[in-house]
XYZ file of C-alpha atoms in Angstrom:
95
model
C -70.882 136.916 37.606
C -73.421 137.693 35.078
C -75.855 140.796 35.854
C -79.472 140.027 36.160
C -81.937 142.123 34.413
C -84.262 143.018 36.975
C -87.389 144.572 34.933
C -86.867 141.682 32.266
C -87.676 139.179 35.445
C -90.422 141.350 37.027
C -91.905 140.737 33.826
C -91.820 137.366 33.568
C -92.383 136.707 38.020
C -94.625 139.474 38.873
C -96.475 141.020 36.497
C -99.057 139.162 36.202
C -100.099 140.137 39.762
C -98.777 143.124 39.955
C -98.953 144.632 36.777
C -96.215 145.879 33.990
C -95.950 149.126 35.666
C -96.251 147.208 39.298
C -99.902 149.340 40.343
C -101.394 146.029 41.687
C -103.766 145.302 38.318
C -102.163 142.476 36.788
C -104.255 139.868 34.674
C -104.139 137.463 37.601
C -105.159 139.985 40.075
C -108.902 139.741 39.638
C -108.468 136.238 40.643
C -107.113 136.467 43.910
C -108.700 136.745 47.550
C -106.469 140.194 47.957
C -105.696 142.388 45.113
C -101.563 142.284 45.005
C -99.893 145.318 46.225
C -99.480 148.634 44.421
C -95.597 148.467 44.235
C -95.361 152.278 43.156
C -97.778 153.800 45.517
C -97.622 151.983 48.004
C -97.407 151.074 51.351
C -96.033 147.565 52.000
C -98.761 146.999 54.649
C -98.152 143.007 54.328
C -94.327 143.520 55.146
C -92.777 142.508 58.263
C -91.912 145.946 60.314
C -88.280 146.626 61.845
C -86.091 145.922 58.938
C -84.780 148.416 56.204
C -86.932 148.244 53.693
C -84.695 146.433 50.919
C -84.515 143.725 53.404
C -88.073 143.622 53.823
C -89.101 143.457 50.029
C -86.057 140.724 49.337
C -87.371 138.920 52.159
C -90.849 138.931 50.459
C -89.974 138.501 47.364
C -87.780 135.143 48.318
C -90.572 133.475 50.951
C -93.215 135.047 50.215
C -96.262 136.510 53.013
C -98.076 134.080 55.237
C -101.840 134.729 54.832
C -101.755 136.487 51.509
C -101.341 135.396 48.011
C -97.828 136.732 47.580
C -95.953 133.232 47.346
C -92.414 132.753 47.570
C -89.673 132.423 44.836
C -87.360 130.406 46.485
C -86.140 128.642 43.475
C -84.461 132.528 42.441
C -80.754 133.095 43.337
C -80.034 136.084 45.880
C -78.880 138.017 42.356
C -82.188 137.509 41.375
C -84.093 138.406 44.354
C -81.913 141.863 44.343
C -82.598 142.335 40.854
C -86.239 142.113 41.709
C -85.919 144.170 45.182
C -84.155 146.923 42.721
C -86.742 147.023 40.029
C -89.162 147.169 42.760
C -87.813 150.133 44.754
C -87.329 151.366 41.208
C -90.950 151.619 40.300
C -91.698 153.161 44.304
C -89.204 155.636 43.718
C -90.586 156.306 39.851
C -93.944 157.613 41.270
């Protein structure tokens, strides 16, 4: 199976929103009802509780969050959606 570059897709999914270094201030963001969540700082108020937390960002990253402007990406493969859930925890752990 072929590895998927996880930073190289943030880039191209989420930074926009997000930002390059994930701190919520992406181009995009000043266009949307609820600035995007600061992925390094912090906290995932929007995500479900209960869950580990890798479960809980993959499951946001894949469908989304009801009620916020976080869509889904359910056109990504699972090895995609990890790749993503890594980068992400990456940049939270970075801080």
């Amino acid at each position: 199976a072929a590895v998927v570059d996880g930073k190289a897709l943030f880039f191209v999914r989420c930074a926009a929103c997000h930002g390059a270094n994930g701190l919520g201030n992406g181009p995009v963001s000043l266009e949307l009802g609820r600035k995007p969540a600061n992925l390094v700082a912090g906290p995932f108020v929007w995500t479900p509780s209960g869950d580990a937390l890798d479960l809980r960002v993959s499951r946001v990253i894949k469908f989304g969050l009801i009620g916020t402007d976080m869509p889904g990406h359910e056109v990504l493969t699972d090895a995609q959606v990890l790749a993503l859930k890594d980068c992400v925890l990456e940049l939270r752990a970075g801080r």
